[in-house]
XYZ file of C-alpha atoms in Angstrom:
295
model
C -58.590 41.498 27.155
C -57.798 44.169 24.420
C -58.092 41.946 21.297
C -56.525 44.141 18.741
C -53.527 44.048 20.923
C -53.712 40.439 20.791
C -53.853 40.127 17.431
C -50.855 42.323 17.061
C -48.551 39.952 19.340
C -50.302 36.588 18.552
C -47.862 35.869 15.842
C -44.876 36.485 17.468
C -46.655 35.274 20.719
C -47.129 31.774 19.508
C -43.507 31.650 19.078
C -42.378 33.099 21.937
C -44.648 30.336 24.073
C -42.751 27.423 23.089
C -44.951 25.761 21.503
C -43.969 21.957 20.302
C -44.364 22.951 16.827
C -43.384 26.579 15.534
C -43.841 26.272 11.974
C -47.787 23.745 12.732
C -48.303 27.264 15.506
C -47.253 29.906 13.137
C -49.490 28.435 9.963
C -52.115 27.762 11.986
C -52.043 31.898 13.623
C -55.058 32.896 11.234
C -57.201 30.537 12.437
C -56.145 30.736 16.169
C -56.526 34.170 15.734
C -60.257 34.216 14.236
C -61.293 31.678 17.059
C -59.976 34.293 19.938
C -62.312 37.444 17.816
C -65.182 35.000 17.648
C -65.320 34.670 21.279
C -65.232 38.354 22.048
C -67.667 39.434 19.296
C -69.624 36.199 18.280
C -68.935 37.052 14.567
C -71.577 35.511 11.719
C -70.597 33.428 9.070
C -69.678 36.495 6.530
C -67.955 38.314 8.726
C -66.014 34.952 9.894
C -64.888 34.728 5.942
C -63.829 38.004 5.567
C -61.749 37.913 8.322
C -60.235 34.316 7.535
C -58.763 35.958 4.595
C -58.149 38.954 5.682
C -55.551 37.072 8.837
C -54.508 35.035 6.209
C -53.513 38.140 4.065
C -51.449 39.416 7.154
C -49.908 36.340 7.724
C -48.349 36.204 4.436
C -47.290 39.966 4.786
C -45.676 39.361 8.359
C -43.757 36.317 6.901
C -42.485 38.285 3.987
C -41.580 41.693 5.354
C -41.447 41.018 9.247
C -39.974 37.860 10.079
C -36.458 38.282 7.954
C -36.271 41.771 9.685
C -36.579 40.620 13.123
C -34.162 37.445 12.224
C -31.438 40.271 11.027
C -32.069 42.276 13.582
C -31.592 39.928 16.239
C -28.403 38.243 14.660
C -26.852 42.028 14.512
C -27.906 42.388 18.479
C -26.379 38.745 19.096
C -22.885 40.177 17.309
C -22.460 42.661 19.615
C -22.250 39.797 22.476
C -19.505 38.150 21.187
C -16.847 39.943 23.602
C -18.044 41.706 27.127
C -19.146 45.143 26.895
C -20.907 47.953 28.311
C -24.128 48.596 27.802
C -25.886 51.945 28.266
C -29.981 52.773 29.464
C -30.117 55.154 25.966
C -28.764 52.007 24.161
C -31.973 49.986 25.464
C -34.012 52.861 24.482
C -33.026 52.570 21.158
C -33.631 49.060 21.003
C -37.253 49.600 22.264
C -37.916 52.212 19.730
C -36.803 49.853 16.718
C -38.956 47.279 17.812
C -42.091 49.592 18.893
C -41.338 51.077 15.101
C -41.627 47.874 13.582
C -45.294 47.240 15.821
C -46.664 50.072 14.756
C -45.943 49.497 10.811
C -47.641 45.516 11.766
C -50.572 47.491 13.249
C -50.706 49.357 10.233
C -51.502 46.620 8.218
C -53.641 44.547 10.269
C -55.752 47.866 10.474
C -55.562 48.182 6.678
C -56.719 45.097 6.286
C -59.384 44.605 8.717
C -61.293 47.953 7.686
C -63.478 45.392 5.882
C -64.334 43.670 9.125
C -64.787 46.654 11.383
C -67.691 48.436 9.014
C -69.935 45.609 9.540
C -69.607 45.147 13.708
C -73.038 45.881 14.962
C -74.349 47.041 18.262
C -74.950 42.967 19.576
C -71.520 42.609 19.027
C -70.557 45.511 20.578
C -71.960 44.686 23.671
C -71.135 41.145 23.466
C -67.236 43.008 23.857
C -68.338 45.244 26.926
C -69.899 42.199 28.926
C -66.892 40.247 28.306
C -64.343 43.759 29.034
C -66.630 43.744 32.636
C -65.878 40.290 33.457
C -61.713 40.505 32.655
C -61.968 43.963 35.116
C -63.801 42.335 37.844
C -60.862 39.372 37.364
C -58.580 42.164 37.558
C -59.814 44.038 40.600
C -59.863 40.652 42.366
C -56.269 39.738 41.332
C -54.574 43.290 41.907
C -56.708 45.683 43.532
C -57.764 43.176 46.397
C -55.037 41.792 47.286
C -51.985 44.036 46.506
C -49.504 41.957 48.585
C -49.940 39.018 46.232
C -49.906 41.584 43.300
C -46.702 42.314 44.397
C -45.366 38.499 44.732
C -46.672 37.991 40.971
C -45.176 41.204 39.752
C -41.478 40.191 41.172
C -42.555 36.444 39.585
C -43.083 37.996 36.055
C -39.893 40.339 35.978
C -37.547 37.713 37.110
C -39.229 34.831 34.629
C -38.483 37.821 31.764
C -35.103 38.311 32.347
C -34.068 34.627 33.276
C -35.832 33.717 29.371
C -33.305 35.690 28.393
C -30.162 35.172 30.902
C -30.889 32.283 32.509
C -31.000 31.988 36.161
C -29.985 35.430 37.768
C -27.491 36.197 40.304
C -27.977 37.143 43.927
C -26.638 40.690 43.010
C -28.881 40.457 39.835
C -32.018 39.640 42.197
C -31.024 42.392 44.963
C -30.661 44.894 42.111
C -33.958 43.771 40.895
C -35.695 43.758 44.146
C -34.264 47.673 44.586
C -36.179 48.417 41.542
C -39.544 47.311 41.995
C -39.803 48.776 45.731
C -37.996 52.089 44.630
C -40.783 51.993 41.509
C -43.956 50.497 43.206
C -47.104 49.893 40.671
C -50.372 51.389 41.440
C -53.678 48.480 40.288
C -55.494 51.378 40.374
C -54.123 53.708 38.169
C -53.705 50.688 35.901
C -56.951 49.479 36.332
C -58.463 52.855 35.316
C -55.927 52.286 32.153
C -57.438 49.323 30.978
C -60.847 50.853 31.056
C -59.998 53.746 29.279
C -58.607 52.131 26.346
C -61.340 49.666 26.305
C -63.686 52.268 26.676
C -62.064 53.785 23.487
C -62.215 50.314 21.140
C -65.870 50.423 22.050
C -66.712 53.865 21.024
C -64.460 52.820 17.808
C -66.786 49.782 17.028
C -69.997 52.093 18.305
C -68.660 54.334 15.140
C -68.837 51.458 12.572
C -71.939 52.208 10.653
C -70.735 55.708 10.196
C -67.597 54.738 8.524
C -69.187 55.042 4.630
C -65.633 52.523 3.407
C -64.083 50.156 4.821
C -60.336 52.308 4.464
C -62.473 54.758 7.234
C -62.821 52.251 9.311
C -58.726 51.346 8.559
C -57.597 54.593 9.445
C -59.914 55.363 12.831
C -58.228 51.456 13.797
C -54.864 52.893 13.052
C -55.237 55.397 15.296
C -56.353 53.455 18.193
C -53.060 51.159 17.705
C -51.185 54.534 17.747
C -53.439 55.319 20.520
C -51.752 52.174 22.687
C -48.233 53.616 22.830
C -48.716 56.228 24.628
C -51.629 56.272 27.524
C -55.042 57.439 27.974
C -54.784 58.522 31.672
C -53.175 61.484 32.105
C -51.257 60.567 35.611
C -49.974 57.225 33.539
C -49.036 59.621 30.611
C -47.092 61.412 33.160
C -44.652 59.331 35.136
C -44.604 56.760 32.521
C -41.747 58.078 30.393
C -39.441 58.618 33.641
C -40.237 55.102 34.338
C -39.584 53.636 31.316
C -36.140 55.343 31.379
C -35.789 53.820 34.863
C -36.413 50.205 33.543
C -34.103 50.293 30.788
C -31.304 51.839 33.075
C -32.073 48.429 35.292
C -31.862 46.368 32.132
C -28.806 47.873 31.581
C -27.371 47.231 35.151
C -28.435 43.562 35.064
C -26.807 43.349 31.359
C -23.241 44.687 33.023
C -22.556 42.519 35.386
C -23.726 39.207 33.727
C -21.908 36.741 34.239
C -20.488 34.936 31.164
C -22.693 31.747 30.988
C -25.467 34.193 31.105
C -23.930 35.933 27.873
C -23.575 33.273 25.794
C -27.286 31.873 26.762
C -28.578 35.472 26.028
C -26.308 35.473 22.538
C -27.815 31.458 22.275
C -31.461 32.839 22.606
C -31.315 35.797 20.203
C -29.634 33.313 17.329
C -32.529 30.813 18.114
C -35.071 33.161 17.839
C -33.496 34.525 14.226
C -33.179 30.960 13.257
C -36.414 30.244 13.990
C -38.011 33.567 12.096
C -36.046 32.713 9.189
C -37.445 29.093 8.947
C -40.971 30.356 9.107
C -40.376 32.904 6.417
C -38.181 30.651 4.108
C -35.849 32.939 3.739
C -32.422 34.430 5.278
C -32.051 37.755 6.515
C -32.757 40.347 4.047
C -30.283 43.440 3.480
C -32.282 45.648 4.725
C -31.596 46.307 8.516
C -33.946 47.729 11.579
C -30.546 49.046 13.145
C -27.318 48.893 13.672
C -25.531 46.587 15.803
């Protein structure tokens, strides 16, 4: 599991699960949070308080300059639902890149503010990660690389329960377009798999490089650039085809988005204005003016 990836989504994540209580989740995130990093790095009693505070820090910073964002955001998106339209692959693009934007400046700060933590990781803990990195490939390999037929199944499971969060049930013609898609754009486990060690490979060489940071804003910046790091890819091949395939996706989003039916419209319009409400209630606020784009 890459845990500063975690961290990055948790927030949003605990939302986003459906948990009984959003607001009990979403106060509680710093101390869900610190539990998951004490598992992976068995963290000592200092480090466990500097990190308390630090989440705690972030928490306050993603209520008061995130949340209200994504709310407006989402409301603008839900606007442009209110009559049928056409929607365009560039159009999803652009939607990507605004949240992806918005990510990166949340990475920012957790990496600003968790320089403190990073200086004092130690070689124990270190290792502590790699064991734990070896045991989530060898669950990998036996999920994916062993038995690629079920791989498949599970892949085709995860893209339909995606869209339908958002749509609701799909449509035969949604599910033959869908099917198209995945056996016209097949995944490789392997190339994935070497993926996953490669960025791992380059946390650990980031926490190897902790006693050499002389202040903790080192440590913030070399963190930075590893979240950079995760939006592009470390494998060459990856690096490669992904961008064609990323195109390809959002022209299928697009597709499945133009010929929706209208039930599946107004629960997509339904979802996005839930969400926003929700995001709003957590940061006790309404939308700000401020916008992430244009709807």
């Amino acid at each position: 599991m890459r845990w500063i990836s975690r961290l990055i989504a948790a927030l949003l994540a605990l939302i986003v699960a459906g948990c009984s209580s959003v607001q009990l989740a979403y106060n509680n995130a710093p101390f869900l949070l610190q539990y998951q990093l004490d598992r992976y790095l068995d963290l000592d009693d200092e480090q466990e308080r500097v990190l308390r505070a630090q989440l705690v820090e972030l928490q306050q910073w993603h209520k008061s300059h995130a949340l209200p964002l994504y709310a407006q955001t989402l409301r603008g998106w839900a606007q442009t639902l209110s009559r049928a339209r056409t929607f365009t692959a560039q159009e999803i693009l652009d939607k990507q890149a605004v949240l992806q934007d918005e990510a990166l400046a949340f990475g920012q700060k957790a990496a600003q503010l968790l320089g403190p933590v990073i200086v004092t990781l130690g070689p124990t803990q270190r290792d502590r990660l790699a064991r734990r990195f070896e045991t989530s490939n060898r669950e990998y390999a036996q999920e994916f690389l062993n038995a690629p037929d079920q791989g498949r199944s599970e892949r085709r499971e995860r893209f339909v329960k995606n869209y339908e969060r958002w749509l609701g049930p799909l449509s035969e013609e949604q599910l033959t377009l869908l099917d198209q898609w995945l056996d016209t754009h097949p995944n490789n486990p392997a190339l994935w798999a070497a993926e996953r060690q490669a960025r791992q490979q380059a946390l650990l060489n980031l926490i190897a490089e902790a006693p050499q940071f002389e202040t903790p804003d080192e440590a913030s910046l070399a963190l930075n650039d590893y979240l950079i790091s995760l939006t592009s890819y470390q494998t060459p091949t990856i690096q490669a085809r992904q961008q064609e395939r990323r195109i390809a996706l959002a022209q299928l989003s697009a597709e499945l988005l133009n010929i929706m039916t209208d039930t599946q419209r107004k629960h997509l319009q339904d979802e996005l204005l839930s969400y926003a409400a929700d995001f709003e209630s957590l940061a006790g606020t309404t939308a700000t003016s401020r916008k992430l784009s244009s709807p």
